[in-house]
Coordinates of C-alpha atoms and ligand atoms in Angstrom, one line a residue:
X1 CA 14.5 68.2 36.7
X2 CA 15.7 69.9 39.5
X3 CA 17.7 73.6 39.1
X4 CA 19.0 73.1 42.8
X5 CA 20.7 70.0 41.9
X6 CA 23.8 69.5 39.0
X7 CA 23.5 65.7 39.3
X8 CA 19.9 65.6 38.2
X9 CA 20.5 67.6 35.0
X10 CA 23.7 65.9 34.4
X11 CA 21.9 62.2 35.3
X12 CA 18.6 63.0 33.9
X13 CA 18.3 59.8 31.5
X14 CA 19.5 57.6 34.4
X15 CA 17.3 59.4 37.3
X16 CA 14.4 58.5 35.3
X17 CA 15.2 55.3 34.2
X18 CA 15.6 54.0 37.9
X19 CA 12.0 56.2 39.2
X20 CA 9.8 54.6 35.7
X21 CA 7.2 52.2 37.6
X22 CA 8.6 48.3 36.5
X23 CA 5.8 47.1 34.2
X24 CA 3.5 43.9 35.6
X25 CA 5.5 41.1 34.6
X26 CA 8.6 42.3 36.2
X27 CA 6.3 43.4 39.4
X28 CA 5.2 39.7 39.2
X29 CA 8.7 37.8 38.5
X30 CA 10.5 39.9 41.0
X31 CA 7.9 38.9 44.0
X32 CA 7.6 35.4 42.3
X33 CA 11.1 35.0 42.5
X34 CA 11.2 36.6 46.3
X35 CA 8.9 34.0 47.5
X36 CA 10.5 30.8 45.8
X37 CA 13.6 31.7 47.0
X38 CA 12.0 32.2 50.6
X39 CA 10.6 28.8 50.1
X40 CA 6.9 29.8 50.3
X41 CA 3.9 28.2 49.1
X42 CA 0.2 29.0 49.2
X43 CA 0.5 32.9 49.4
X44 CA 1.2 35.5 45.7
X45 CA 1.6 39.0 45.3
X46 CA -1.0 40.6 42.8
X47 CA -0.9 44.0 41.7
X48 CA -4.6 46.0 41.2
X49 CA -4.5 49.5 39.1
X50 CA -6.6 50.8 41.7
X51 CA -5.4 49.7 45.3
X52 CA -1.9 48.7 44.8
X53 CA -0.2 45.6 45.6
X54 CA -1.5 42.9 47.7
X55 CA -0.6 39.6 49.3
X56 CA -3.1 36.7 48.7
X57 CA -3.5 33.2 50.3
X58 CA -4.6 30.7 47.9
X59 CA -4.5 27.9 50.1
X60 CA -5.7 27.6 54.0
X61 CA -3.2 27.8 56.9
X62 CA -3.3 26.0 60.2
X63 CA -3.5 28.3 63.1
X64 CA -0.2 29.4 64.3
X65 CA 1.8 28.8 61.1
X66 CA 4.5 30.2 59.7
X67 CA 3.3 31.8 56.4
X68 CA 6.4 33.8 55.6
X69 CA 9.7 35.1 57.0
X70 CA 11.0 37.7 55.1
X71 CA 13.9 40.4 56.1
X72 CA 13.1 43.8 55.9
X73 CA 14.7 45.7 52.8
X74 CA 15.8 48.3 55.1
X75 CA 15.4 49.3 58.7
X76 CA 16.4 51.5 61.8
X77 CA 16.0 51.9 65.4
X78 CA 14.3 54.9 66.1
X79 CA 16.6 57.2 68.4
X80 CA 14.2 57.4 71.3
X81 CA 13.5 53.8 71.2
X82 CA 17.1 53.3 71.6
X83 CA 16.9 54.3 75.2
X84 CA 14.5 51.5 76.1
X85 CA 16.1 48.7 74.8
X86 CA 19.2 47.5 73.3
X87 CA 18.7 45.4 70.4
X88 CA 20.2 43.7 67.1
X89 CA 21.3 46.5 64.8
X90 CA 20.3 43.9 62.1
X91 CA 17.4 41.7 62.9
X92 CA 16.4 44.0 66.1
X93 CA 15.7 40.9 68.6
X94 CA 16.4 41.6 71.9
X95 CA 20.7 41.2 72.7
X96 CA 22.6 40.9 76.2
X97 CA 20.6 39.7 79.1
X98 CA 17.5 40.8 81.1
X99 CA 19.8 42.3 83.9
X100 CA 21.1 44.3 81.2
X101 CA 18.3 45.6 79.2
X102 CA 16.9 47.2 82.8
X103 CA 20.2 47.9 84.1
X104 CA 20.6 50.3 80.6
X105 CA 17.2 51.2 81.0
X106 CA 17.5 52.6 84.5
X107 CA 20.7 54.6 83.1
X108 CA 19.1 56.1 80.2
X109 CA 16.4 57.7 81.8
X110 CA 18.5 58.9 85.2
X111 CA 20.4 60.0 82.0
X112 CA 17.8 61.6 80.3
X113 CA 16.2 62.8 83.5
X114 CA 19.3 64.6 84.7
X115 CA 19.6 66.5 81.4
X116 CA 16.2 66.6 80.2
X117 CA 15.2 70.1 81.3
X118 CA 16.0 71.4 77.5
X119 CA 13.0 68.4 77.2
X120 CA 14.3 67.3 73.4
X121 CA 11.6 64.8 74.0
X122 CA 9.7 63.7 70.3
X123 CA 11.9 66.4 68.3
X124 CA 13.6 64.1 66.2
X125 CA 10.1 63.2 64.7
X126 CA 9.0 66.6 63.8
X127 CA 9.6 68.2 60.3
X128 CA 11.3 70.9 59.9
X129 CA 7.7 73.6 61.2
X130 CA 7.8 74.8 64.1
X131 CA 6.6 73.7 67.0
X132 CA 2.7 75.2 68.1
X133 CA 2.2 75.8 71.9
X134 CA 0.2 72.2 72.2
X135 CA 3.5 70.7 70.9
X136 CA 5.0 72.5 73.6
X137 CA 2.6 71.5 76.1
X138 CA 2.6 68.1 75.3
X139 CA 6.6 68.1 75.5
X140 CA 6.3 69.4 78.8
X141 CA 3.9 67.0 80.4
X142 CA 6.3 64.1 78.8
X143 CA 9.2 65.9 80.6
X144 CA 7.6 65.8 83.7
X145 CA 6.3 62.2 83.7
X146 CA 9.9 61.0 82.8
X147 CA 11.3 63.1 85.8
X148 CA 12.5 61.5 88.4
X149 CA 11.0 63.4 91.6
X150 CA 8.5 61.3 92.5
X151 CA 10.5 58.1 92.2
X152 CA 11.7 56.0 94.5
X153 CA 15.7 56.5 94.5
X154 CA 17.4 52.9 94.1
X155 CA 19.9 51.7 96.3
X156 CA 23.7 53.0 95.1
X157 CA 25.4 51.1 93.2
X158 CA 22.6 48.8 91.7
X159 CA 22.3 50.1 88.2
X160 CA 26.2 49.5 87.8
X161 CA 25.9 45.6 88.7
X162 CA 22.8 45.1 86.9
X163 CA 24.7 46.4 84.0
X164 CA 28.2 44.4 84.4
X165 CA 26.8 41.3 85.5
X166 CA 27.4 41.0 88.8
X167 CA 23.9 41.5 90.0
X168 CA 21.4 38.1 88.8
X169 CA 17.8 39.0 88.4
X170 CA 15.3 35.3 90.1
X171 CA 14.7 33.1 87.0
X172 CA 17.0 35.5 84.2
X173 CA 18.3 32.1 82.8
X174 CA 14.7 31.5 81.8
X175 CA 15.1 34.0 79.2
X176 CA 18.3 34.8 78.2
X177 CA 19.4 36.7 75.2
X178 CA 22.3 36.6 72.5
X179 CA 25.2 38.8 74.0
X180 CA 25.5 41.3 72.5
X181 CA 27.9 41.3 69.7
X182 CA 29.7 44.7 69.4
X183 CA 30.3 46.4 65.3
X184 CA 33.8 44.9 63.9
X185 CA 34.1 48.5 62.6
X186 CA 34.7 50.0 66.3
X187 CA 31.5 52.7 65.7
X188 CA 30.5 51.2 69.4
X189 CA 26.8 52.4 68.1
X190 CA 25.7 48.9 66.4
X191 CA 25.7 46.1 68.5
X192 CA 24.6 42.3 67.0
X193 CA 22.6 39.5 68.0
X194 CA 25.6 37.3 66.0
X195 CA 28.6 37.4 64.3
X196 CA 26.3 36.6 60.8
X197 CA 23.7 39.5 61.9
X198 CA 27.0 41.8 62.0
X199 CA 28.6 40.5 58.5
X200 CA 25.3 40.9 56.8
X201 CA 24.9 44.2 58.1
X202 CA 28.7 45.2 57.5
X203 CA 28.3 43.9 53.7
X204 CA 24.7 45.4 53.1
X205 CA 25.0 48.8 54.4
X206 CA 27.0 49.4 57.5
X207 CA 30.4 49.2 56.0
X208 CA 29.5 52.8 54.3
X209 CA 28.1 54.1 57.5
X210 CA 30.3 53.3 60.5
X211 CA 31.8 56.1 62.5
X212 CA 34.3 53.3 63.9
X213 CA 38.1 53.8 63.5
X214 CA 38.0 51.4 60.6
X215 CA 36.5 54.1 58.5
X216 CA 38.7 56.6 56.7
X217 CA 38.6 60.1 59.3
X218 CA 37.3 62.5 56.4
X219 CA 34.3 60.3 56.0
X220 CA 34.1 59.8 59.6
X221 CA 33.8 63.3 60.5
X222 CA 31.5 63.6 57.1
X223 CA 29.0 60.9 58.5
X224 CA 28.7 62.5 62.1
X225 CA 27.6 65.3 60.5
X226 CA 25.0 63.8 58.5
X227 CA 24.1 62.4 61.5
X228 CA 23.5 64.7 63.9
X229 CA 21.6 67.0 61.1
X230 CA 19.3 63.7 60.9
X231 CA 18.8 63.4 64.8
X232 CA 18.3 67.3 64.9
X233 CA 15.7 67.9 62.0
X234 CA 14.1 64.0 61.2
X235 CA 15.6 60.3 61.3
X236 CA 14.2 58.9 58.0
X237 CA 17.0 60.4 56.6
X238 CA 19.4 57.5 58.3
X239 CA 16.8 55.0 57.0
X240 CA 17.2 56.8 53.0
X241 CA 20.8 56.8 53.8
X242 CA 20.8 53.1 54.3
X243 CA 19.0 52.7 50.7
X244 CA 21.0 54.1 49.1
X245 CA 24.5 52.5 50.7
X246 CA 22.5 48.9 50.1
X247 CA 22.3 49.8 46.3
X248 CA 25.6 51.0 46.4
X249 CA 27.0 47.7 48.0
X250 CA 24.5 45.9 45.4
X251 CA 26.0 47.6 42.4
X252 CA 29.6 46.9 43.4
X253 CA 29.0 43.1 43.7
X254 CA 26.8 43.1 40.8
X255 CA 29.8 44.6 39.1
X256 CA 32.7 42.2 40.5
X257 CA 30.6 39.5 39.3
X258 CA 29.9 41.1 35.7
X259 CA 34.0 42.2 35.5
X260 CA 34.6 38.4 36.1
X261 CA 32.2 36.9 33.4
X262 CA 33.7 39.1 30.7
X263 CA 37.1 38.0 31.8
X264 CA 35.9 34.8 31.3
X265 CA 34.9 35.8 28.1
X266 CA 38.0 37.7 27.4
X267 CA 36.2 40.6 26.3
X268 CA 37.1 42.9 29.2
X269 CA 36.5 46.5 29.1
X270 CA 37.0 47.8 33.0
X271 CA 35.5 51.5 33.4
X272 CA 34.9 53.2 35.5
X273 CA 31.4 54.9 34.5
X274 CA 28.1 53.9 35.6
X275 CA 26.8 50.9 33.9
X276 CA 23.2 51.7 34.2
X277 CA 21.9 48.5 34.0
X278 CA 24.0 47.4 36.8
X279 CA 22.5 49.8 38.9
X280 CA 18.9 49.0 37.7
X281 CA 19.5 45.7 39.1
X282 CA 21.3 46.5 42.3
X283 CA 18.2 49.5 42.8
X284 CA 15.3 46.4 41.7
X285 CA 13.9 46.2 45.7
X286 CA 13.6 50.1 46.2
X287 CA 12.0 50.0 42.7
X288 CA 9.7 47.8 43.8
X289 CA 8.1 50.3 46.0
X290 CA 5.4 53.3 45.5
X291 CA 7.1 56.0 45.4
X292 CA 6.3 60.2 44.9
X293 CA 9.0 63.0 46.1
X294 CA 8.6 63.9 49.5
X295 CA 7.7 67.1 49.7
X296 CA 4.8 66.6 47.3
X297 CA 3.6 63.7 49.2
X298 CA 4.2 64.5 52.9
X299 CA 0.6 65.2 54.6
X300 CA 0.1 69.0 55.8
X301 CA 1.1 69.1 59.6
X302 CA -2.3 70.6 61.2
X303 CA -0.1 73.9 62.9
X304 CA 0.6 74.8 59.0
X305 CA -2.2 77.2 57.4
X306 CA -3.0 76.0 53.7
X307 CA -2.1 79.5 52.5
X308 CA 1.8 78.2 53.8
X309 CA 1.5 74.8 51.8
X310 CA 3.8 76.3 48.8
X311 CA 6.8 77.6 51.6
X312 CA 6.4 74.2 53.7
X313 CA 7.1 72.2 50.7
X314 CA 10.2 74.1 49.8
X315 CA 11.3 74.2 53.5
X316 CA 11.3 70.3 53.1
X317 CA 12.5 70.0 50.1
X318 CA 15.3 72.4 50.8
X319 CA 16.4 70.7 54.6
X320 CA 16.1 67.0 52.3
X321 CA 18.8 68.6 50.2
X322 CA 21.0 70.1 53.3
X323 CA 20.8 66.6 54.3
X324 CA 22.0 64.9 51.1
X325 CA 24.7 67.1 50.5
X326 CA 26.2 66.0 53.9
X327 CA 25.8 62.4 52.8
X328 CA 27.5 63.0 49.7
X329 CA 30.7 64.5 51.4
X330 CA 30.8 61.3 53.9
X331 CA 29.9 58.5 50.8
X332 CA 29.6 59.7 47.4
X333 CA 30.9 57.2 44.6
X334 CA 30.7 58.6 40.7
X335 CA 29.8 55.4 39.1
X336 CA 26.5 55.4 41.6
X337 CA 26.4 59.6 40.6
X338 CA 22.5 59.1 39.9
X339 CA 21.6 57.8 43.5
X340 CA 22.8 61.2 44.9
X341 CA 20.8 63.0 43.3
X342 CA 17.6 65.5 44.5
X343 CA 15.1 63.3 42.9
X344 CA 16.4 60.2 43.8
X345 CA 16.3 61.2 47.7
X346 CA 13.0 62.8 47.0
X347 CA 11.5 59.1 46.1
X348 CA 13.4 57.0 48.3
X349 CA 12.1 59.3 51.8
X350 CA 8.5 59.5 50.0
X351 CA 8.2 55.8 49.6
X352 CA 8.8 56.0 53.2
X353 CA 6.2 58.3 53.9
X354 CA 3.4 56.4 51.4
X355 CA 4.3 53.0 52.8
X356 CA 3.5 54.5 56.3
X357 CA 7.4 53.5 57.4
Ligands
LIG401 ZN1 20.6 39.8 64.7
LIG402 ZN1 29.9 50.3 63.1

């Protein structure tokens, strides 16, 4: 285990409880169980030694039919996308109206265009390298084609009512949207298709990331930080983030539910310590996935000479680390102790990267 990290010496036995591949029968009960409880038939998830896991048909399908619907285990709007369109923090349809959406649009990029000559444009994306002279180039020629000198200039005030409502787009009733729900914790960043888009998001993750009022102001200020080091060096760390407050949020129901049995039972024994196999149940969907630490996994960038491999791993390993000790200050909860650990962010960020996320 890892020198550069306490909790993966102290949590060794539990670390490598929840990273030890689940053997072929649980693979197969766990997706077995997914797909009754999706209420699918005809399709199965195999697992080959060689090639991985795969989904099979064993029936035919009618064209156009709905084979399965199945919610994402965890998911994020990427940054720049955000700028294009405003959508469902949850499900990610399409929320407000028409006028709206281009109304925003129009916005962002007079926004973007009026500040854009630092040209931030595809940073977020990079790892922590430097940037060669054709990533420069190519950051430039975006900058310019998002300018906004050879545009027409819209008539004043037009952005505004497309934006508030007051301007109606021919035929917008044709397609209109959810409005937009915004988060009940005040963060004003999450916005909702629904009311049951924004619980499910609040009870499966959101409720340990919000920036809103509702949150406590040392974890507030804790989570901005972890954010903005996220939007400065690379946004899969909000996506890890969200794995990890999901198993949190699992474990604590599992628990509630587990605490009320044995009261049943009368044979209560409330602690406060990790009850690992709590947590190997709440962690089941992430360790479900392929998974290798990060840094070992993460391709070579083509502006990084192979006599540099050894110092670029450790540069990424090293800014994963920065990253989840500013998570830990916003979110940290003992009896999940393992989850914060090195090698747990390691796996959770390189399942990323091997499923191509
Ligand atoms: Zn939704
Ligand atoms: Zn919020």
């Amino acid at each position: 285990m890892d020198s550069i990290c306490p909790i993966g010496l102290q949590c060794a036995t539990e670390i490598s409880a929840l990273l030890s591949p689940p053997s072929p029968l649980q693979v197969q009960k766990y997706y077995h169980d997914l797909l009754t409880a999706r209420g699918c038939s005809g399709i199965k998830v195999k697992q080959d030694g060689n090639f991985g896991k795969g989904l099979y048909a064993d029936m035919d399908f009618k064209e156009g039919e709905l084979v399965l619907k199945d919610p994402m285990l965890v998911g994020a709007q990427h940054p720049l996308n955000k700028i294009d369109c405003l959508v469902c923090s949850f499900c990610f349809c399409f929320i407000g109206s028409i006028e709206l959406q281009i109304g925003r649009r129009l916005y962002m990029q007079q926004l973007r265009a009026n500040e854009s000559h630092g040209c931030e444009v595809g940073s977020s994306s990079k790892h922590c390298h430097e940037m060669d002279s054709s990533d420069e180039e190519e950051s430039t020629q975006q900058c310019t084609s998002g300018s906004s000198k050879t545009k027409v200039p819209l008539p004043e005030g037009i952005v505004e009512s497309l934006m508030n409502g007051q301007l109606v787009l021919p035929f917008s009733e044709k397609f209109s949207l959810p409005p937009a729900v915004p988060c009940p914790g005040g963060c004003g960043e999450a916005y909702y298709c629904s009311m049951s888009c924004a619980e499910a998001d609040w009870g499966s993750s959101h409720s340990l990331l919000c920036t809103g009022e509702s949150s406590d102001s040392a974890r507030r200020e804790a989570l901005l930080k972890f954010i903005k080091h996220a939007n400065e060096t690379n946004d899969i760390f909000l996506l890890a983030a969200k794995a990890i407050s999901s198993t949190m949020l699992m474990y604590r129901k599992l628990k509630a539910v587990s605490l009320e049995e044995q009261m049943k039972h009368n044979t209560s024994c409330v602690s406060n310590h990790c009850n690992l196999s709590i947590l190997l149940e709440a962690w089941k969907p992430i360790s479900m996935g392929h998974k290798r630490r990060w840094w070992d996994c993460i391709a070579l960038p083509d502006d990084v000479d192979s006599s540099d491999e050894a110092s670029f791993r450790l540069q990424i390993k090293m800014l994963a680390f920065e990253s989840l000790q500013l998570l830990k200050t916003a979110i940290f909860d003992k009896e999940c102790e393992p989850l914060f650990s090195l090698e747990i962010y390691g796996n959770i960020i390189g399942m990323f990267e091997l499923n191509n996320l």
